[in-house]
Structures are given as structure tokens and as C-alpha cells.
Short mmCIF file of N, CA and C in Angstrom, two decimals:
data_model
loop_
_atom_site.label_atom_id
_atom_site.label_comp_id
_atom_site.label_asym_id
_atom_site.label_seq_id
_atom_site.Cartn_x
_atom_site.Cartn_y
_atom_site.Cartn_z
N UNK A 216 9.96 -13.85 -13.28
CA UNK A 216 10.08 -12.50 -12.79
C UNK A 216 8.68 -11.93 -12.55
N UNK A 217 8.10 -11.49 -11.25
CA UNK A 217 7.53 -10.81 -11.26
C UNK A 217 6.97 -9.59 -11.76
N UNK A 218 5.97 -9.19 -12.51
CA UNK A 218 5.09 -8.49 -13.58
C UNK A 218 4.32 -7.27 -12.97
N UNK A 219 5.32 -6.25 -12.39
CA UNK A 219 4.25 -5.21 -11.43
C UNK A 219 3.79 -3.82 -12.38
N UNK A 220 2.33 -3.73 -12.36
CA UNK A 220 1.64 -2.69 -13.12
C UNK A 220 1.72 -0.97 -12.24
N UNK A 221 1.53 -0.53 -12.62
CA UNK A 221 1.87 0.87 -12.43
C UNK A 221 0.19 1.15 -11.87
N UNK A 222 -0.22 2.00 -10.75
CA UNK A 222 -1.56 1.75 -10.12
C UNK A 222 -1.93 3.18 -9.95
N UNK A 223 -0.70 4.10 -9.66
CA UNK A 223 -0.66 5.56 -9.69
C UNK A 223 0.46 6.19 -9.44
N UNK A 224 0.62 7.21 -10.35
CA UNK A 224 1.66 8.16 -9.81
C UNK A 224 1.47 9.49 -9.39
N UNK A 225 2.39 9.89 -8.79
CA UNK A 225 2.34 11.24 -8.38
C UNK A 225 2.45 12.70 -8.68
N UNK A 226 1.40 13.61 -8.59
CA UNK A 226 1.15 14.62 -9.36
C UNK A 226 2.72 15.20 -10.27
N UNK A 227 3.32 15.07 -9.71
CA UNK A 227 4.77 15.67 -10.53
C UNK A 227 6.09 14.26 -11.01
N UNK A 228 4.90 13.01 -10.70
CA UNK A 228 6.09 11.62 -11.58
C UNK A 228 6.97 11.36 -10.82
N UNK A 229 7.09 11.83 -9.58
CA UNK A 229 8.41 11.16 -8.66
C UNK A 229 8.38 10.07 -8.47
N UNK A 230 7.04 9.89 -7.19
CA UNK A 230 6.37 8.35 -7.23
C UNK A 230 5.35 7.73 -7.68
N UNK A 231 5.94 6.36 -7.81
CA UNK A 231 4.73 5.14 -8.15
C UNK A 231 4.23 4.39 -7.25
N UNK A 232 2.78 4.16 -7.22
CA UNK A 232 2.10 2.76 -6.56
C UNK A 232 2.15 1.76 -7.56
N UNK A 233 3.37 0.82 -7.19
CA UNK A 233 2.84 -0.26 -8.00
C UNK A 233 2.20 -1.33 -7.63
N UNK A 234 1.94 -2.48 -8.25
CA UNK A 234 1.56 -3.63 -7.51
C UNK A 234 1.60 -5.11 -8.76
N UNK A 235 1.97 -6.19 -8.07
CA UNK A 235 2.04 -7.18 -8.90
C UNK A 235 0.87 -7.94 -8.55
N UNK A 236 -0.58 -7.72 -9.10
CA UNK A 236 -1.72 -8.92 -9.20
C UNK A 236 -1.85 -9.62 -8.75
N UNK A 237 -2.19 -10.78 -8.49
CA UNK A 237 -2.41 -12.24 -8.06
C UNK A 237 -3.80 -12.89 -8.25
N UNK A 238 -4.19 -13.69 -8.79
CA UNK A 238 -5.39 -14.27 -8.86
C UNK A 238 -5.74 -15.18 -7.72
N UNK A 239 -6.08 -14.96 -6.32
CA UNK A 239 -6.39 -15.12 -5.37
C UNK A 239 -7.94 -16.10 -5.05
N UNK A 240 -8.48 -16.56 -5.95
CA UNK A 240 -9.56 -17.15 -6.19
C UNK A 240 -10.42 -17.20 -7.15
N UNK A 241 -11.63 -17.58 -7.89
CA UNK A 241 -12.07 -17.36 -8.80
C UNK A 241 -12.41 -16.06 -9.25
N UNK A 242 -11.51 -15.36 -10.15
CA UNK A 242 -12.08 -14.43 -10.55
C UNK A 242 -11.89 -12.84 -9.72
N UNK A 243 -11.18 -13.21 -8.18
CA UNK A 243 -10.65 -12.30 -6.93
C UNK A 243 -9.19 -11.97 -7.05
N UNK A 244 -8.82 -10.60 -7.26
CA UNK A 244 -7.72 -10.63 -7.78
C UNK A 244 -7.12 -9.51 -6.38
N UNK A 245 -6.58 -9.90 -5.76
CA UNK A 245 -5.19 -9.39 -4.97
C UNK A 245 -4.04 -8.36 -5.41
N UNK A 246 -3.90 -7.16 -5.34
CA UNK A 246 -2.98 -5.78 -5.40
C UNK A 246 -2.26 -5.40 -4.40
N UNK A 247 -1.28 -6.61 -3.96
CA UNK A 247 -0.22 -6.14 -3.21
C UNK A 247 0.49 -5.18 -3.39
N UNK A 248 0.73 -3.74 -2.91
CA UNK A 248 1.13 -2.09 -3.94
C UNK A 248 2.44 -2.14 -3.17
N UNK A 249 3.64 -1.53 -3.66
CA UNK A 249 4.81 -1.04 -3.21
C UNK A 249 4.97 0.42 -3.89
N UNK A 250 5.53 0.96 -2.91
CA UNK A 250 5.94 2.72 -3.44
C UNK A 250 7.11 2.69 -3.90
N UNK A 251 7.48 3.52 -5.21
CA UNK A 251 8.80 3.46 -5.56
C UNK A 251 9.37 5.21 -6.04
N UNK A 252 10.50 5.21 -5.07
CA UNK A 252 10.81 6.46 -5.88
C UNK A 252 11.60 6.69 -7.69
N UNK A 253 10.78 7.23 -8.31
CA UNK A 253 10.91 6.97 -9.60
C UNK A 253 12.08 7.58 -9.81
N UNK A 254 12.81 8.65 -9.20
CA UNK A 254 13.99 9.37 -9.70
C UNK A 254 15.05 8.42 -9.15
N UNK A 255 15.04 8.00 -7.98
CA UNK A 255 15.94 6.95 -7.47
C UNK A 255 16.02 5.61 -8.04
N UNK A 256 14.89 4.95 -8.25
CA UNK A 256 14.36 3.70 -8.48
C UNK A 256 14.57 2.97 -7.24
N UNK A 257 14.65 3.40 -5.69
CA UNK A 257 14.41 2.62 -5.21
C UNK A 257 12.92 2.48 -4.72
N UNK A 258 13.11 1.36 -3.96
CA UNK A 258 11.77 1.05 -3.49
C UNK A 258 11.26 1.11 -1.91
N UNK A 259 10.38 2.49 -1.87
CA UNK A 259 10.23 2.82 -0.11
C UNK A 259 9.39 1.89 0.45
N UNK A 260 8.42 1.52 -0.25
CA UNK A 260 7.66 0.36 1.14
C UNK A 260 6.90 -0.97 -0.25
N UNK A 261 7.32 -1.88 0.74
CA UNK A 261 6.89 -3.48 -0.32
C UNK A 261 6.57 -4.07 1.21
N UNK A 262 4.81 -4.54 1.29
CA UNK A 262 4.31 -5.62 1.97
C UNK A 262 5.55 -7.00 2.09
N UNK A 263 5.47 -7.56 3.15
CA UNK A 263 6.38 -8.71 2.82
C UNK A 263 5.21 -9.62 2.76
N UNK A 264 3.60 -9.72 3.09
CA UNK A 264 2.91 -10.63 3.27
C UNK A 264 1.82 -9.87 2.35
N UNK A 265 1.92 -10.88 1.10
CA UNK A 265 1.27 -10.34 -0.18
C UNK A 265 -0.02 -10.94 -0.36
N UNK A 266 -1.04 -11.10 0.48
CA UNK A 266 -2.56 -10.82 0.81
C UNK A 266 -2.69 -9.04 1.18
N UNK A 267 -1.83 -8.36 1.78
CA UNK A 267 -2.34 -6.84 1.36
C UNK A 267 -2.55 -6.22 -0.02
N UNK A 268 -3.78 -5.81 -0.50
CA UNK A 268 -4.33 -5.60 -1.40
C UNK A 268 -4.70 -3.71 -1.46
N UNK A 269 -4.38 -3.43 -2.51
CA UNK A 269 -4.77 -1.58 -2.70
C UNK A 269 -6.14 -1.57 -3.60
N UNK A 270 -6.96 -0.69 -2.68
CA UNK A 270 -8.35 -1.46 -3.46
C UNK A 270 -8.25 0.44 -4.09
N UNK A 271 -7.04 1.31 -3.56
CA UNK A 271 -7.43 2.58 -4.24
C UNK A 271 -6.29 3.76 -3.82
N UNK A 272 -5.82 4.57 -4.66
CA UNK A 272 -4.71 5.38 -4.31
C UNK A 272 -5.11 6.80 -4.45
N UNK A 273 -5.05 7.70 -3.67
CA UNK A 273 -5.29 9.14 -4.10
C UNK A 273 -4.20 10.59 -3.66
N UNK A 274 -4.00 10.65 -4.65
CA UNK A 274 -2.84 11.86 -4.12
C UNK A 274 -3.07 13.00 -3.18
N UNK A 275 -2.45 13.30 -2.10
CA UNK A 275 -2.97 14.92 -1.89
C UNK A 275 -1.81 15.82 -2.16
N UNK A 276 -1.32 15.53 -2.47
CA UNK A 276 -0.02 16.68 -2.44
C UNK A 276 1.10 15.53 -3.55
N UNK A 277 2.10 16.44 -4.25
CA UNK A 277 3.02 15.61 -4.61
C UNK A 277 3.59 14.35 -3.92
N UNK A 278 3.55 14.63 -2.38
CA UNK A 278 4.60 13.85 -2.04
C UNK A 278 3.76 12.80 -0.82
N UNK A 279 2.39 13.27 -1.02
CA UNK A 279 1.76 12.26 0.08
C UNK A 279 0.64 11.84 -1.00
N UNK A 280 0.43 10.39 -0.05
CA UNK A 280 -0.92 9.59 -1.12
C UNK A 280 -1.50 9.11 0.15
N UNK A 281 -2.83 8.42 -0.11
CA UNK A 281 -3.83 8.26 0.97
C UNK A 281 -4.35 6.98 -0.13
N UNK A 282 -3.38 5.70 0.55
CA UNK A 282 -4.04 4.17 0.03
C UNK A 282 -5.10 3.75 0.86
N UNK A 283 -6.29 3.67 0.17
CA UNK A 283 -6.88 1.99 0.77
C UNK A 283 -6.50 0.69 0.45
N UNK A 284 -6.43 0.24 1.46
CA UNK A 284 -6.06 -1.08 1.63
C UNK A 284 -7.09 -2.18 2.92
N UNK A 285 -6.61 -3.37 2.41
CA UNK A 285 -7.70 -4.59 2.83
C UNK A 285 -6.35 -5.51 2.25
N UNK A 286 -6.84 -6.63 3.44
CA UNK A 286 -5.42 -7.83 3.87
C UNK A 286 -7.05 -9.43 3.12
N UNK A 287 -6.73 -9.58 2.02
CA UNK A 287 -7.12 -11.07 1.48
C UNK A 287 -7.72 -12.14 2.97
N UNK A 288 -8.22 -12.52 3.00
CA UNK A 288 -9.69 -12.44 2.46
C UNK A 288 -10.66 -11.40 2.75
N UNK A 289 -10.46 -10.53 4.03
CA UNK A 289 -11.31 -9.27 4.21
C UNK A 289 -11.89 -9.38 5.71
N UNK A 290 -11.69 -10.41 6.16
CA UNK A 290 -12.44 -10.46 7.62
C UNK A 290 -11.55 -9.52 8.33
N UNK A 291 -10.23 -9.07 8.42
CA UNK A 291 -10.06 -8.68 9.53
C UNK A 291 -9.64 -6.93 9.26
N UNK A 292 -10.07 -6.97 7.91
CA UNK A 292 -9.69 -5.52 7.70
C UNK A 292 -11.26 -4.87 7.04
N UNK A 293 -12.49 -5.67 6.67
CA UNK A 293 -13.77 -5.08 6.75
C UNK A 293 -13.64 -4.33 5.56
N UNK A 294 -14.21 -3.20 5.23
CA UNK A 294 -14.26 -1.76 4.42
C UNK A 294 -12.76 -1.74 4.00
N UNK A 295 -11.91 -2.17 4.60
CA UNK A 295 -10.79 -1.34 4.27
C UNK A 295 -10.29 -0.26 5.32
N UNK A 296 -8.65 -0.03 5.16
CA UNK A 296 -7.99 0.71 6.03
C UNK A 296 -7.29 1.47 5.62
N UNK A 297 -7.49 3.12 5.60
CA UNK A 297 -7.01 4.28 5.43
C UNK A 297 -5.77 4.57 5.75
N UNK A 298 -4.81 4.60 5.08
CA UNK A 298 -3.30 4.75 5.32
C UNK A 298 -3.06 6.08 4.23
N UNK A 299 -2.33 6.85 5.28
CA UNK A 299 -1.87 8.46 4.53
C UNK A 299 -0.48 8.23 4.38
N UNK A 300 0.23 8.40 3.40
CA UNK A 300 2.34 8.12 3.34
C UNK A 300 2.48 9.11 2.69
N UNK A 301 3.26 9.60 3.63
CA UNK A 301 4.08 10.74 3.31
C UNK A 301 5.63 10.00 2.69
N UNK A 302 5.75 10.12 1.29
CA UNK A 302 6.43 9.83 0.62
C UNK A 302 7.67 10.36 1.04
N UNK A 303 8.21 11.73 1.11
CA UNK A 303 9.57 12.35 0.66
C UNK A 303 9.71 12.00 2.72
N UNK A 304 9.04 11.99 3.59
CA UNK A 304 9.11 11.79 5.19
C UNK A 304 9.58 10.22 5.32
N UNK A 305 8.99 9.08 4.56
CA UNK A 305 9.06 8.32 5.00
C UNK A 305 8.61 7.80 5.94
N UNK A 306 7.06 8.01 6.11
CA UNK A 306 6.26 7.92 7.47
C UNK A 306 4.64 7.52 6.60
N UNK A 307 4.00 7.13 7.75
CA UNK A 307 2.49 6.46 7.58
C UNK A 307 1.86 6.88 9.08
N UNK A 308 0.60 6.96 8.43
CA UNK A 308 -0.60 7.09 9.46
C UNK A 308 -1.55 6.47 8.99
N UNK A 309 -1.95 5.58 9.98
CA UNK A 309 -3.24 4.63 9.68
C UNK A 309 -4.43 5.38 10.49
N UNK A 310 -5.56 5.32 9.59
CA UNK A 310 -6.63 6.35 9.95
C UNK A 310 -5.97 7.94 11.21
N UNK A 311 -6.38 7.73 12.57
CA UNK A 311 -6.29 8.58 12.92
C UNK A 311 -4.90 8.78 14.01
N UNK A 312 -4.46 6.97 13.81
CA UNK A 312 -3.20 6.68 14.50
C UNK A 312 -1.97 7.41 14.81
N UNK A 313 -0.95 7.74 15.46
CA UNK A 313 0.47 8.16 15.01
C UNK A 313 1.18 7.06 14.03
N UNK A 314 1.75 8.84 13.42
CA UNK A 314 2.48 8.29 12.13
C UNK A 314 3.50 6.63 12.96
N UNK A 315 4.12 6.05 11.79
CA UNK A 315 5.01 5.35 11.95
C UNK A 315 5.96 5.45 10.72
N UNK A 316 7.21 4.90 11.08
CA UNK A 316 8.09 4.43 9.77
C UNK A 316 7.45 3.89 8.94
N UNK A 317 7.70 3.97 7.28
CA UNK A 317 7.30 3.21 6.82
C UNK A 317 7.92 1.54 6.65
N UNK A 318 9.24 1.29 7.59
CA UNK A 318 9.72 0.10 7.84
C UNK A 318 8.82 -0.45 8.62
N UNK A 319 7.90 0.36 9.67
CA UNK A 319 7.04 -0.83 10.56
C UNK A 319 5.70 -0.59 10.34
N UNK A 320 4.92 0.21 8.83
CA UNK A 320 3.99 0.38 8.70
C UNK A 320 3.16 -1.10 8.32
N UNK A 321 4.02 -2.17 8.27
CA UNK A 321 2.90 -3.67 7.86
C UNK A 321 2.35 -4.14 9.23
N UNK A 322 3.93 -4.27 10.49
CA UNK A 322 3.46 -4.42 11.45
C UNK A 322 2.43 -3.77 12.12
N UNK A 323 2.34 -2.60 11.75
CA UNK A 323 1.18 -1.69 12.60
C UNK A 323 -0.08 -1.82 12.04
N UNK A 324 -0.03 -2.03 10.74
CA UNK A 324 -1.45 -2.45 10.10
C UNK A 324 -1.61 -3.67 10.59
N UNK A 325 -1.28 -4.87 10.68
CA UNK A 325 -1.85 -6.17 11.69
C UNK A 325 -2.15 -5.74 12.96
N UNK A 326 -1.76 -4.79 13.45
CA UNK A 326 -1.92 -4.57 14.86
C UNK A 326 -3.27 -4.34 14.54
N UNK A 327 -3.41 -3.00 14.17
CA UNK A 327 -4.93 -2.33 13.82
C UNK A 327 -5.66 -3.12 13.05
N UNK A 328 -5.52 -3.64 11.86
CA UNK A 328 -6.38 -4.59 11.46
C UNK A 328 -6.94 -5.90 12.91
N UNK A 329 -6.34 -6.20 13.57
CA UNK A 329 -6.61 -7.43 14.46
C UNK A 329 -7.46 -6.98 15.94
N UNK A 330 -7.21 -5.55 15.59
CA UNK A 330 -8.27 -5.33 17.10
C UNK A 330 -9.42 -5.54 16.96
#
């Protein structure tokens, strides 16, 4: 069974960033994060391709967080990529992009990561 740590929650405990680890090379450890609504227990967004890594989570509001993220090994995502989720919407914006679902927010990060 997969072992996912708790990475941040949200100013009032609704949601969690979690993420299950991975030791990805010597000593390089991988934070694939999924959002979960804590009152529901379901789960709003899980990477299906677990080289996306959360190098950092910051709340602005109860219901929105602003992840960085970077895709293992780092060439094609550099610094890292600014994603805002609006939790209770169900939507993402990558840096200055239009929002998307958060169902096609992985696809849209390869998009943008690959230009």
C-alpha cells in the first residue's frame, strides 16, 4: 500500500496536499502531490505520471493553493512551474495561462512544460 505524507493543509482543514515520496536516485527524492478533500475524502487531482514532484505549497485563501511543481529529472520544467488550484472550483492555472479543469491540468502541464 502506498504511504502518502500530508505536505499541507488548508487554512480552515478542508484540504490536503498529499504526496507519496519516491527515492528517484541517490539520495533525490520525488513528491508526486494529490489534493484531497478532507470532509469528503475524495480525491480532486492525482498525477497519473509520478515523476511530477511538489517542490512547495502555499495557501492564498482557504480554498486556493499555489503549488510548485517540476516533472523528474528537471530538464523540461527548469525552476519549476507555478500552478494556482482553486480547490472548491475545480480549476488550475499554470503561471499566466487560462484556467483548466483540474481533469486536464497534467495534460496541460506537458504541454507547457515541453515548449
Amino acid at each position: 500500500m502506498t504511504q502518502f505524507e500530508t505536505q499541507s493543509t488548508s487554512p480552515d482543514g478542508r484540504y490536503r496536499i498529499e504526496a507519496a515520496p519516491w527515492e528517484a536516485g541517490n539520495s533525490h527524492w520525488v513528491y508526486p502531490p494529490r489534493i484531497i478533500d478532507a470532509v469528503s475524502g475524495a480525491c480532486l487531482f492525482e498525477f497519473q505520471d509520478q515523476r511530477w514532484s511538489l517542490d512547495r505549497a502555499a495557501w492564498l485563501s482557504d480554498t486556493q493553493v499555489e503549488l510548485m511543481l517540476r516533472k523528474y529529472p528537471g530538464q523540461l520544467t527548469g525552476q519549476g512551474l507555478r500552478v494556482r488550484v482553486d480547490c472548491a472550483g475545480r480549476v488550475a492555472r499554470c503561471g499566466e495561462g487560462a484556467g483548466v479543469e483540474l481533469a486536464d491540468l497534467e495534460r496541460s502541464l506537458e504541454r507547457h512544460a515541453c515548449r
